[in-house]
Coordinates of C-alpha atoms and ligand atoms in Angstrom, one line a residue:
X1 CA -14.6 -50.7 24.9
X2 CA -15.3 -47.5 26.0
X3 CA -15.5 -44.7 23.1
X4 CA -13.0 -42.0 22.7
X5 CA -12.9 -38.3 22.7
X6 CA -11.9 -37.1 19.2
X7 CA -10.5 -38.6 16.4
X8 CA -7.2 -37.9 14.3
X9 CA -7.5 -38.2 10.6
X10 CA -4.0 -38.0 9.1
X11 CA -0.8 -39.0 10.3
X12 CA 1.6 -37.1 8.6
X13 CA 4.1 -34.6 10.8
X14 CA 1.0 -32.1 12.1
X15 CA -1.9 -35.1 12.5
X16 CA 0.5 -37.0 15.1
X17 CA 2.1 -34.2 17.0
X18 CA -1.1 -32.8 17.9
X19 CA -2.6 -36.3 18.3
X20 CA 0.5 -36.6 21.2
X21 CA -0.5 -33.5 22.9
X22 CA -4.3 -33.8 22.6
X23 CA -3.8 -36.9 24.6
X24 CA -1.2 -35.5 27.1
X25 CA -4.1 -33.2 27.8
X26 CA -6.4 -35.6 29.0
X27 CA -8.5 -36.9 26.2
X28 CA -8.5 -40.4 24.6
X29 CA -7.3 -39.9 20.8
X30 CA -8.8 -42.3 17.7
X31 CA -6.3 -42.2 14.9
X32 CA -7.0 -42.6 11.5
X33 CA -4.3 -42.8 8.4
X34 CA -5.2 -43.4 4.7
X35 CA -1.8 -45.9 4.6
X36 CA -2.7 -48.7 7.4
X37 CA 1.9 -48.9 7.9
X38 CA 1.9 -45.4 9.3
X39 CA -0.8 -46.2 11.4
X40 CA 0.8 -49.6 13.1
X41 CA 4.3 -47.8 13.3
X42 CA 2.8 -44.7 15.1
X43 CA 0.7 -46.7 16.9
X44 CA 3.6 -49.4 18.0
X45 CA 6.3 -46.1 18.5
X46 CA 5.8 -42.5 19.4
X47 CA 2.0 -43.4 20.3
X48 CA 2.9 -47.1 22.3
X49 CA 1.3 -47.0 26.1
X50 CA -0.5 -43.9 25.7
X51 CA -4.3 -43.7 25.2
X52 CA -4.2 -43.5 21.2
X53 CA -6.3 -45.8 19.4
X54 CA -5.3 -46.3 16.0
X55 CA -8.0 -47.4 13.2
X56 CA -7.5 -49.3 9.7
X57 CA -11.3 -49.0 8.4
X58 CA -12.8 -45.4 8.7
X59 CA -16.1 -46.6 9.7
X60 CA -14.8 -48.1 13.0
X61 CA -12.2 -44.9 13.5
X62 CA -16.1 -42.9 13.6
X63 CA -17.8 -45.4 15.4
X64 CA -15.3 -45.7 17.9
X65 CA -16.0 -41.9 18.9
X66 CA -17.9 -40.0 21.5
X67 CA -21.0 -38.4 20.5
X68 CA -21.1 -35.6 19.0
X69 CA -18.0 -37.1 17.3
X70 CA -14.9 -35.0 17.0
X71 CA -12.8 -35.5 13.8
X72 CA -9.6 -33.6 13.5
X73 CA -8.4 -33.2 9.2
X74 CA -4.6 -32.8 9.0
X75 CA -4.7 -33.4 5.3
X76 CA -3.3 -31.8 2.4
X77 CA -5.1 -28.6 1.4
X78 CA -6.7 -28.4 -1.5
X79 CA -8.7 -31.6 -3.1
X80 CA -7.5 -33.9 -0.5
X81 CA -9.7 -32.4 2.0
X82 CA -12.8 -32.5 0.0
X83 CA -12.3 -36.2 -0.5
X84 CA -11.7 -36.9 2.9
X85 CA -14.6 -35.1 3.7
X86 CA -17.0 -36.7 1.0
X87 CA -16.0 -40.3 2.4
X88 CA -16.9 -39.6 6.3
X89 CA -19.8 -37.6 5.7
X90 CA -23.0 -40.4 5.4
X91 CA -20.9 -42.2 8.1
X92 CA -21.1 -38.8 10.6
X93 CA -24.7 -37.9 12.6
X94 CA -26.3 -34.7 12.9
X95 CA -24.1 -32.6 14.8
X96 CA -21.0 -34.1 14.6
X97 CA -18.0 -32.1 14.3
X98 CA -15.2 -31.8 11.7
X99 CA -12.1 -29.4 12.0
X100 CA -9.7 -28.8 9.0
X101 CA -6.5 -27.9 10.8
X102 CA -4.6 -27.8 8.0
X103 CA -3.6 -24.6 5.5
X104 CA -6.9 -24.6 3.5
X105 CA -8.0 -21.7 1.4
X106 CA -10.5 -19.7 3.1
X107 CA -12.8 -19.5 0.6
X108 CA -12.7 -23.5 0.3
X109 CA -13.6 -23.6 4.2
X110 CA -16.4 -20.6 3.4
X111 CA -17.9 -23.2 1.0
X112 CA -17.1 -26.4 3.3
X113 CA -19.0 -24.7 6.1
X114 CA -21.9 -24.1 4.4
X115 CA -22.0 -27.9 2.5
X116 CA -21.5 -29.5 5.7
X117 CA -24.3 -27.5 7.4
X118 CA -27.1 -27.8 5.0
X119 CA -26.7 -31.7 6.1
X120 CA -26.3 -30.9 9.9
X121 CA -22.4 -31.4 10.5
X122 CA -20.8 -28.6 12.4
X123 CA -17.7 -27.5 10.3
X124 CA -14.9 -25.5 12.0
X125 CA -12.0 -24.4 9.9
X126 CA -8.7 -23.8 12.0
X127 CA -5.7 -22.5 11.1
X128 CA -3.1 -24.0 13.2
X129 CA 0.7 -22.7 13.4
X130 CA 4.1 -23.7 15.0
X131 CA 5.0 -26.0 13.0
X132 CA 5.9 -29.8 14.2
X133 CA 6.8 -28.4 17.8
X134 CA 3.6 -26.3 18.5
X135 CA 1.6 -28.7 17.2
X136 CA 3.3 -31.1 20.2
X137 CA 3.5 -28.4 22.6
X138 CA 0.9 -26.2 22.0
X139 CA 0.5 -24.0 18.9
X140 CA -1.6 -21.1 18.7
X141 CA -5.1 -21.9 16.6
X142 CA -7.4 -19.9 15.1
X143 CA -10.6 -20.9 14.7
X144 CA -13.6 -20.1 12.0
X145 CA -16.8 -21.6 11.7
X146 CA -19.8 -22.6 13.8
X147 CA -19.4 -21.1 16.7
X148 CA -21.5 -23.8 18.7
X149 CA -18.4 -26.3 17.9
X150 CA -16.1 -23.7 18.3
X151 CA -17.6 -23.2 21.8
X152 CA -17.3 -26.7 22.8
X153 CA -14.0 -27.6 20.9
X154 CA -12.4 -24.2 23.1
X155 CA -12.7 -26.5 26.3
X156 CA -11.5 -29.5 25.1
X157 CA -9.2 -29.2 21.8
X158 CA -8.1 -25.6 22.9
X159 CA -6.6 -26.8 26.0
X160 CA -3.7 -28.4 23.5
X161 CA -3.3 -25.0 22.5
X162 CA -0.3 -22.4 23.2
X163 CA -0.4 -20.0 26.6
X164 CA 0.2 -16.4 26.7
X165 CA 0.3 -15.0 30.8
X166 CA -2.7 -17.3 31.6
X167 CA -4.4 -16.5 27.8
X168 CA -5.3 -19.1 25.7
X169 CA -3.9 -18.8 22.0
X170 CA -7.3 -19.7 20.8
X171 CA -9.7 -17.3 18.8
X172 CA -13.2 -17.7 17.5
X173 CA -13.3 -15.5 13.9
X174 CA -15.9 -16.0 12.5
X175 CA -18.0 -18.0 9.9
X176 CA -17.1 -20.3 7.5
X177 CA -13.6 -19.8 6.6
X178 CA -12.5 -16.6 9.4
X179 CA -9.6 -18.9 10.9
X180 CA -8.2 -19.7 7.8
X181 CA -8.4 -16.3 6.4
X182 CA -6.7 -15.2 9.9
X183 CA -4.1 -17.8 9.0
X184 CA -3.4 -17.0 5.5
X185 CA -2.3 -13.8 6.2
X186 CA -0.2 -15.2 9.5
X187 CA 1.8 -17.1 6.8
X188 CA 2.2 -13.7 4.7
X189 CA 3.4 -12.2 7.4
X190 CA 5.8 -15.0 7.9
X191 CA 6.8 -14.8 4.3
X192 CA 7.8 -10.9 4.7
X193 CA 9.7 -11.5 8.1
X194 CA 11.7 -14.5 6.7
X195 CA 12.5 -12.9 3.4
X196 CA 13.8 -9.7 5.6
X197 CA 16.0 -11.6 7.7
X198 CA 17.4 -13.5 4.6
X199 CA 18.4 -10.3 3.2
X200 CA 20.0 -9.2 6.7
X201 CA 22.1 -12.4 6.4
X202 CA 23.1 -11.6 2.6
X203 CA 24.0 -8.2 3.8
X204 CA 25.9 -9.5 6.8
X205 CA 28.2 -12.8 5.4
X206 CA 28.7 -11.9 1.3
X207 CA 28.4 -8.0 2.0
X208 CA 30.4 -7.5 5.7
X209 CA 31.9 -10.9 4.9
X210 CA 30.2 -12.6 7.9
X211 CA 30.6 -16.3 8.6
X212 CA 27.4 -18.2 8.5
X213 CA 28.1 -18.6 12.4
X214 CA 29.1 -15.1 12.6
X215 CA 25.4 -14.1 11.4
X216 CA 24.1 -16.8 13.6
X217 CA 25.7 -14.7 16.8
X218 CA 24.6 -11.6 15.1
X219 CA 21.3 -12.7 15.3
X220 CA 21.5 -14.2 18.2
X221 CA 22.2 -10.6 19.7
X222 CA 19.0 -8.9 18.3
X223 CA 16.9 -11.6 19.3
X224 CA 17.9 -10.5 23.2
X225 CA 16.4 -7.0 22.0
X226 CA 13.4 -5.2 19.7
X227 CA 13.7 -7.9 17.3
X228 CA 13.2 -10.9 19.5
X229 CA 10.9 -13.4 17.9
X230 CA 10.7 -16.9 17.1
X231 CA 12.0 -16.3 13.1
X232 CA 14.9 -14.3 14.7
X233 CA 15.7 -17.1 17.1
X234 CA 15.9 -19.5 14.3
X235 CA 17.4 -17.5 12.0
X236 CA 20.4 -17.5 14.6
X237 CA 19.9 -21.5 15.4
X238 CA 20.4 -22.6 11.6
X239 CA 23.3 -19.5 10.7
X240 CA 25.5 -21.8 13.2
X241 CA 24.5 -25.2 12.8
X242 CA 27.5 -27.3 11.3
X243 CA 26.7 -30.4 8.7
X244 CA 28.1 -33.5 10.9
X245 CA 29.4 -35.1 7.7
X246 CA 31.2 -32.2 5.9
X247 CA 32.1 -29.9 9.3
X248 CA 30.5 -26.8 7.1
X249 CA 27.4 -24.5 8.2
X250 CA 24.8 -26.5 6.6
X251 CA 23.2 -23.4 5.3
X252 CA 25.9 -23.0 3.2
X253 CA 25.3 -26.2 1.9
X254 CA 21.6 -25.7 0.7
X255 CA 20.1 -24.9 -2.6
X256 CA 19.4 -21.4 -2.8
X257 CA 15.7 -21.4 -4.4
X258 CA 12.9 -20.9 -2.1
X259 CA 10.1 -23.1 -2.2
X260 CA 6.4 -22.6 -1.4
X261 CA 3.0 -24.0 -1.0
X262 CA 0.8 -21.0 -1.6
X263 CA -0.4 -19.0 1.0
X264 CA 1.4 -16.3 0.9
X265 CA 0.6 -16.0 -3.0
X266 CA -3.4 -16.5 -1.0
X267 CA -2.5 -13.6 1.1
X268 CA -1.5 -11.4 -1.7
X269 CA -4.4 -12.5 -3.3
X270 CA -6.3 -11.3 -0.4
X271 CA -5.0 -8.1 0.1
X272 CA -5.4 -7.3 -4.3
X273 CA -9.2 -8.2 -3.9
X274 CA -9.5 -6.4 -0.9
X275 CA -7.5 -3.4 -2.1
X276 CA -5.2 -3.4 0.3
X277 CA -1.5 -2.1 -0.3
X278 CA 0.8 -5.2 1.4
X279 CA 3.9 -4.3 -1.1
X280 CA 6.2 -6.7 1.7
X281 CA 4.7 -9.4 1.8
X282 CA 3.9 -9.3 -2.0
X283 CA 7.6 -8.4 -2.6
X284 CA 8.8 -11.7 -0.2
X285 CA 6.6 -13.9 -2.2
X286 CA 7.6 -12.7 -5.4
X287 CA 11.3 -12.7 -4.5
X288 CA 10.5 -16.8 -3.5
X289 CA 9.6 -17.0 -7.0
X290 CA 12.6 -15.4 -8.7
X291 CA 15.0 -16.9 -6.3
X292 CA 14.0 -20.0 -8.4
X293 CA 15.6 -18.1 -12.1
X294 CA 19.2 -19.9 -11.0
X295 CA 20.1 -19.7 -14.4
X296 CA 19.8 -15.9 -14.7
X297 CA 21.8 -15.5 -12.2
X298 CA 25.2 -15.7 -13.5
X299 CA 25.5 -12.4 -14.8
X300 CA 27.2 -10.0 -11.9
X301 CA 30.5 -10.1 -10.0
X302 CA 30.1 -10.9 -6.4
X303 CA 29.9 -7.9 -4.3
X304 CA 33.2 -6.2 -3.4
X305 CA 34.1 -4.8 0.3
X306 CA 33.2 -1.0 0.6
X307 CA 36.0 0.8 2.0
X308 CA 35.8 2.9 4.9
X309 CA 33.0 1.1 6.3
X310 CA 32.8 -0.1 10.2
X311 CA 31.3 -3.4 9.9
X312 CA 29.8 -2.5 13.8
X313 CA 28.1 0.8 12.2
X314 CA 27.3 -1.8 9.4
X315 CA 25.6 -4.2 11.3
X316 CA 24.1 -1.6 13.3
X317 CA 22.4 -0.4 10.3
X318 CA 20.8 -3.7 9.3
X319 CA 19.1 -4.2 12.8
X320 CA 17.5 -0.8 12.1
X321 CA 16.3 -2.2 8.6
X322 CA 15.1 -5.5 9.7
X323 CA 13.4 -4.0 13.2
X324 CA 11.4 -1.3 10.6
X325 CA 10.8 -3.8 7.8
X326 CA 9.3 -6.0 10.5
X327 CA 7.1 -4.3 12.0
X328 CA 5.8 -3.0 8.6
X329 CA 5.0 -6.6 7.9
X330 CA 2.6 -6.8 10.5
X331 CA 1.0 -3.5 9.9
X332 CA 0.7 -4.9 6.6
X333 CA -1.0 -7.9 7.5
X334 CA -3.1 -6.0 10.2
X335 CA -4.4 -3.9 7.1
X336 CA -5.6 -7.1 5.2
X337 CA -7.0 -9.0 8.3
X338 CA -8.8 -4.9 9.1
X339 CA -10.6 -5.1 5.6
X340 CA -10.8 -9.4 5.8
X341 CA -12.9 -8.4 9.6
X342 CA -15.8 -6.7 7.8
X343 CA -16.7 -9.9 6.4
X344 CA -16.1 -12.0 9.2
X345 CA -16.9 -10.1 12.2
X346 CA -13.6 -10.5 14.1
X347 CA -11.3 -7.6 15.7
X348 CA -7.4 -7.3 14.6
X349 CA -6.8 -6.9 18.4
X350 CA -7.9 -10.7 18.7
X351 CA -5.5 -11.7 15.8
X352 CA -2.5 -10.4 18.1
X353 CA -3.5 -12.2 20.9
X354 CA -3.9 -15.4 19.5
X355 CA -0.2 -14.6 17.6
X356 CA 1.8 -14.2 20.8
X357 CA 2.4 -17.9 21.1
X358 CA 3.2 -20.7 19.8
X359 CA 2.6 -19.3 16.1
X360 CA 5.6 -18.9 13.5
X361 CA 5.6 -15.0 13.7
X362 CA 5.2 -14.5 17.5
X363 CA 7.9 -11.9 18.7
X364 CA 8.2 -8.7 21.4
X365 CA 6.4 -6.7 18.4
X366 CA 3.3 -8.6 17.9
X367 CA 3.3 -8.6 21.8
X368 CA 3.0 -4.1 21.4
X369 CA 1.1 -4.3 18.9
X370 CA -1.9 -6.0 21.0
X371 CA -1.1 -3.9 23.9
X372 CA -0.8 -1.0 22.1
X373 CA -4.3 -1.9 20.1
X374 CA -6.6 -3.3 23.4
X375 CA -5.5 0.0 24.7
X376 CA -6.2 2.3 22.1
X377 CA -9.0 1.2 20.1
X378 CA -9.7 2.4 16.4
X379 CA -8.5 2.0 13.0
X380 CA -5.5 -0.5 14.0
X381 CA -3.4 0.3 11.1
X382 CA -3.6 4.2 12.0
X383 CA -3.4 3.4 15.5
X384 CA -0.1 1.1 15.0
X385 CA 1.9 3.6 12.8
X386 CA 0.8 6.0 15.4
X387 CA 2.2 4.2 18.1
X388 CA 5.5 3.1 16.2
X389 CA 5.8 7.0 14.9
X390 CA 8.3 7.9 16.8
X391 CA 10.5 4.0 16.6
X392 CA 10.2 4.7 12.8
X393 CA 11.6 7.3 12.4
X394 CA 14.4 7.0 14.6
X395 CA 15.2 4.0 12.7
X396 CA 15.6 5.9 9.6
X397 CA 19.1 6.5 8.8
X398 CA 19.9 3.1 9.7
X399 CA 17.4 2.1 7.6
X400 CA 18.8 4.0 4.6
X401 CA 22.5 3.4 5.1
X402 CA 21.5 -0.6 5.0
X403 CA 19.7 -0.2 2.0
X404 CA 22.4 2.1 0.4
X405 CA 25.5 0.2 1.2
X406 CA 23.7 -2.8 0.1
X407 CA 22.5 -1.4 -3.0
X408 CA 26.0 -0.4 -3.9
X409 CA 27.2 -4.4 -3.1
X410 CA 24.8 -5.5 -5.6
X411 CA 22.8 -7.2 -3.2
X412 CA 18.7 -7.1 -3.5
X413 CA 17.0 -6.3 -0.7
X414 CA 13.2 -6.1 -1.7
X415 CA 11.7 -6.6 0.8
X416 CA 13.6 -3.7 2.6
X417 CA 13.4 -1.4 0.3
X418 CA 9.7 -2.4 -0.2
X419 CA 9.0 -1.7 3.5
X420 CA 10.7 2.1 3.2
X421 CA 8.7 3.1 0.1
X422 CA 5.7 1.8 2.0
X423 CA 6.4 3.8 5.2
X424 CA 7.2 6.8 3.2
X425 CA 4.4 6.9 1.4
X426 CA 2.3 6.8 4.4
X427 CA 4.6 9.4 5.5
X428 CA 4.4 11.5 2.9
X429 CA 1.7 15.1 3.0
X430 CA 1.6 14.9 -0.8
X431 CA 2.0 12.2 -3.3
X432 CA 2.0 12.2 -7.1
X433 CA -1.3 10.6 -7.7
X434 CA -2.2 14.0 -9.0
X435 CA -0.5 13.5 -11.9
X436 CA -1.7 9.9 -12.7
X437 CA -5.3 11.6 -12.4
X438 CA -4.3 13.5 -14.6
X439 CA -2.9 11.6 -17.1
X440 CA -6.1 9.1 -16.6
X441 CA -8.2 11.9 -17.9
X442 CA -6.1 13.4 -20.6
X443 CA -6.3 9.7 -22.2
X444 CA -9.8 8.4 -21.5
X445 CA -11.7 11.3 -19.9
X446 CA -11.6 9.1 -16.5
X447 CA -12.2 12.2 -14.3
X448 CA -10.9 13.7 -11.6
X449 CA -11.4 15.8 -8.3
X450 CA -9.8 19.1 -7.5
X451 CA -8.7 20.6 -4.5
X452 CA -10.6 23.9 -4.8
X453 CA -13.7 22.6 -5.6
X454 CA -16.3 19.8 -5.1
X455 CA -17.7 16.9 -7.3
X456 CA -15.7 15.1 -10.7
X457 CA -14.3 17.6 -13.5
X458 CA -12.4 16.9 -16.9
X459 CA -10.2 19.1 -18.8
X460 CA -9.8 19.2 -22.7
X461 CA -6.2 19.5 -21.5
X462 CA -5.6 22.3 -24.7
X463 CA -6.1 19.3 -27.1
X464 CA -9.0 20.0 -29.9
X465 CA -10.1 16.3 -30.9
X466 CA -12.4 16.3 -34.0
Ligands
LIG1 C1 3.0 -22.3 10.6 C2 3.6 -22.3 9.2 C3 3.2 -23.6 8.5 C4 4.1 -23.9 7.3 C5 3.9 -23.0 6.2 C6 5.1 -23.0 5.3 O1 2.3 -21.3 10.8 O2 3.2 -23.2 11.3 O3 3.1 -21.2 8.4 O4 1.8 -23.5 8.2 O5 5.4 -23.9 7.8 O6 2.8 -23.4 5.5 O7 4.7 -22.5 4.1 P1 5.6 -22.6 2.8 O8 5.9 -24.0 2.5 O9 4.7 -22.0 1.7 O10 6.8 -21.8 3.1

C-alpha cells in the first residue's frame, strides 16, 4: 500500500470538507474519526472513489502516513485538542507535523508549540475560516507556528487554500499561537459586522416596516456597492429565504437569542490586556449576551412609525451607518492585531491579504484597507482613518439620522452607536480626560501632567486634610 500524504483527524463539518478539497488538490488524504460510524459513512458517501483512506485504530491512521507525517486536528477547541494531542504524540517521530485548524485559544497553541517542540514535533496552529464552503472550496488560513512546517505545509496544504488575483490566502504569523491570535480577532471582527447588520435589519423591517424579504433586497442592493462583502451577501440570502413547510421567511421563525462559542469574548480579551479600545466588537459580543435576557424583555411597546419620514431617505441613512460602523470594525481589529504583531512578529498588511478570500469578513473594504496599507506603510490604524477621513465624514449625517430615528423607535443599536462615539473620539482635538485626572488626584493623589509644564504634579485641590 503505498503511504499517503496527510492525515485528517476529525470528521465533523470542517475535518471532511477540507479532507474533500485537500484531495481534489492532488494529495492522498488518511482520515481519522474518534466514532468508527462517521468514519464508514464518510468513507462509503461523500468520500466513496476518491483517494481518502479512512482509519478505525489511530496507530494505523499514523502509520499509514508519509514521512514527516502530516496530521490535520479539526477538533473541538479547548481540552479536546490536548487529548487528541496526548494520544498521537509517542506514536509521531521527530519532525512530524501537527496542525490545529480549529478555533483554539492562542495562548493554548503558544503553549502547544512549545510542548510539542521540546519532544521534536513541529506544531503549526492555523486558524482556518469560511465556514463549511471554504473549507471545501478554499478558505483563507492563517498560519502560526514553526515556520519550517509552515514552509513545507504552504506548498502542499496551502494549495487547498482560497485565491485572491493569483495570491494565496495563506500567511505565516508567527510563533506559537500567531495564526490563531490572527484568527481570534477575524471572528471579532465578524461579531461587530454581524451585530451591525442585525441592527440595520431591526431598523429596516420593525422600524420602516420592511418585510424580511424586503431587507433581503435591501441588502441585496448595498452588497452591489461600498458595503459588498460576504456577511452583506448573506445577510440578503437568509432576509428572503421562505420556510418550505410554513411559506414564512424562516428568519422570522428563529429564536431571537444569539449564541456563541467564545472568541469574540477571546478577542475582547485580547484587546483589554493589550489596552486596546475595540468598543464594537466588545459592544456586538456583549449585546450576544443580553439578547439572551428574553424574559426582560417584555417591558416596552413595539416601535411606532415616525411621521414625515421617507423610508428611501431612511434607508439611505442606515447604509451610511452600517458602511461607517463597518469599516470601524476592522480598524478596530487592525488596532488589536497592531499591538498582538509586537509579540508575534507579523505586519497588519499581511492580515488583509490573507482576509480578502475565502474568510467570513472578506468584503470591498478589507480589499482598501490592504491597498491602502502596502501602499502607505506606518502605523495602520493612523494610516486607515487617514485614508477613510474623508468617506467618514461624509457618512456622518447619515450616520446620525440612523441612529436618531432609531433611538426615538426604541430600537438598540450598539454597535452603531458604539462605532460613532469611537470615531468621534478619535476625532475629537480635546477630550475630558482632563477632568478624570483630575478627579484621580483630588481622591488618591494619583498625579497628573499639565500642559504648561513638564514632569507629574498634584494639587491639594483647596482641601486641608489633617
Ligand atoms: C469562520 C467562522 C467560524 C465560526 C465561528 C462562529 O471564520 O469561518 O468564524 O470559525 O463560524 O466560530 O462563532 P460563534 O459560534 O461564536 O458565532
Amino acid at each position: 500500500m503505498s503511504l499517503l500524504d496527510v492525515g485528517v483527524y476529525g470528521l465533523g463539518v470542517m475535518g471532511e470538507a477540507f479532507a474533500l478539497n485537500l484531495e481534489r488538490r492532488g494529495l492522498g488524504v488518511a482520515v481519522y474519526n474518534r466514532t468508527v460510524e462517521r468514519t464508514r459513512q464518510f468513507i462509503q458517501g461523500r468520500a466513496r472513489g476518491r483517494k481518502i483512506q479512512g482509519f478505525t485504530e489511530v496507530r494505523d491512521f499514523v502509520n499509514s502516513l508519509s514521512r514527516p507525517r502530516t496530521i490535520i486536528l479539526f477538533v473541538k477547541a479547548g481540552k479536546p485538542v490536548d487529548d487528541v494531542i496526548e494520544g498521537l504524540v509517542g506514536m509521531l517521530d521527530r519532525g512530524d507535523v501537527l496542525l490545529d485548524c480549529g478555533n483554539s485559544h492562542y495562548k493554548d497553541s503558544d503553549r502547544r508549540f512549545t510542548e510539542l517542540a521540546s519532544k521534536g514535533i513541529r506544531f503549526l496552529g492555523v486558524g482556518v475560516s469560511g465556514g463549511e464552503e471554504g473549507a471545501l472550496r478554499g478558505p483563507s488560513m492563517m498560519f502560526g507556528g514553526d515556520y519550517s512546517a509552515y514552509a513545507e505545509a504552504e506548498s502542499t496544504i496551502g494549495r487547498a487554500a482560497a485565491v485572491f488575483e493569483d495570491s494565496r490566502c495563506v500567511g505565516y504569523f508567527g510563533e506559537g499561537g500567531g495564526g490563531h491570535f490572527v484568527k481570534i480577532i477575524h471572528n471579532g471582527i465578524e461579531y461587530a459586522i454581524m451585530e451591525a447588520i442585525a441592527e440595520a435589519y431591526d431598523f429596516l423591517t420593525r422600524g420602516l416596516g420592511l418585510s424580511s424579504g424586503e431587507a433581503g433586497e435591501v441588502f441585496e442592493e448595498w452588497g452591489r456597492g461600498e458595503l459588498r462583502s460576504f456577511l452583506v451577501e448573506a445577510a440578503s440570502k437568509v432576509a428572503r429565504h421562505i420556510d418550505s413547510e410554513t411559506g414564512r421567511p424562516l428568519v422570522e421563525l428563529i429564536v431571537d437569542e444569539a449564541e456563541q462559542k467564545g472568541t469574540g469574548r477571546w478577542a475582547v480579551e485580547a484587546a483589554l490586556e493589550l489596552g486596546v479600545s475595540a468598543p464594537t466588537i466588545a459592544a456586538a459580543v456583549d449585546q450576544r449576551t443580553l439578547t439572551t435576557l428574553r424574559s426582560l424583555r417584555r417591558i416596552g411597546p413595539m416601535p411606532e412609525r415616525i411621521e414625515g419620514v421617507r423610508n428611501g431617505e431612511a434607508v439611505e441613512a442606515a447604509r451610511d451607518a452600517l458602511w461607517a460602523t463597518t469599516l470601524l470594525s476592522y480598524l478596530q481589529g487592525m488596532g488589536i492585531l497592531d499591538a498582538g504583531a509586537r509579540t508575534y512578529g507579523f505586519k497588519v498588511a499581511e492580515a488583509l491579504r490573507v482576509w480578502r478570500a475565502g474568510c467570513i469578513i472578506r468584503s470591498k473594504i478589507v480589499e482598501e484597507l490592504y491597498r491602502e496599507l502596502s501602499n502607505a506603510p506606518g502605523e495602520p490604524l493612523a494610516v486607515s482613518l487617514k485614508s477613510n477621513l474623508y468617506g467618514l465624514e461624509e457618512s456622518m449625517s447619515g450616520w446620525l439620522r440612523f441612529i436618531s430615528l432609531a433611538s426615538t423607535l426604541k430600537i438598540p443599536t450598539p454597535a452603531v452607536m458604539s462605532a460613532l462615539s469611537y470615531y468621534l473620539s478619535l476625532r475629537a482635538e480635546k477630550l475630558p480626560a482632563n477632568l478624570i485626572q483630575a478627579i484621580r488626584d483630588y481622591f488618591g493623589g494619583h498625579m497628573f501632567k499639565r500642559v504648561d509644564r513638564e514632569g507629574y504634579h498634584h494639587s491639594d485641590w483647596g482641601r486641608r486634610l489633617e
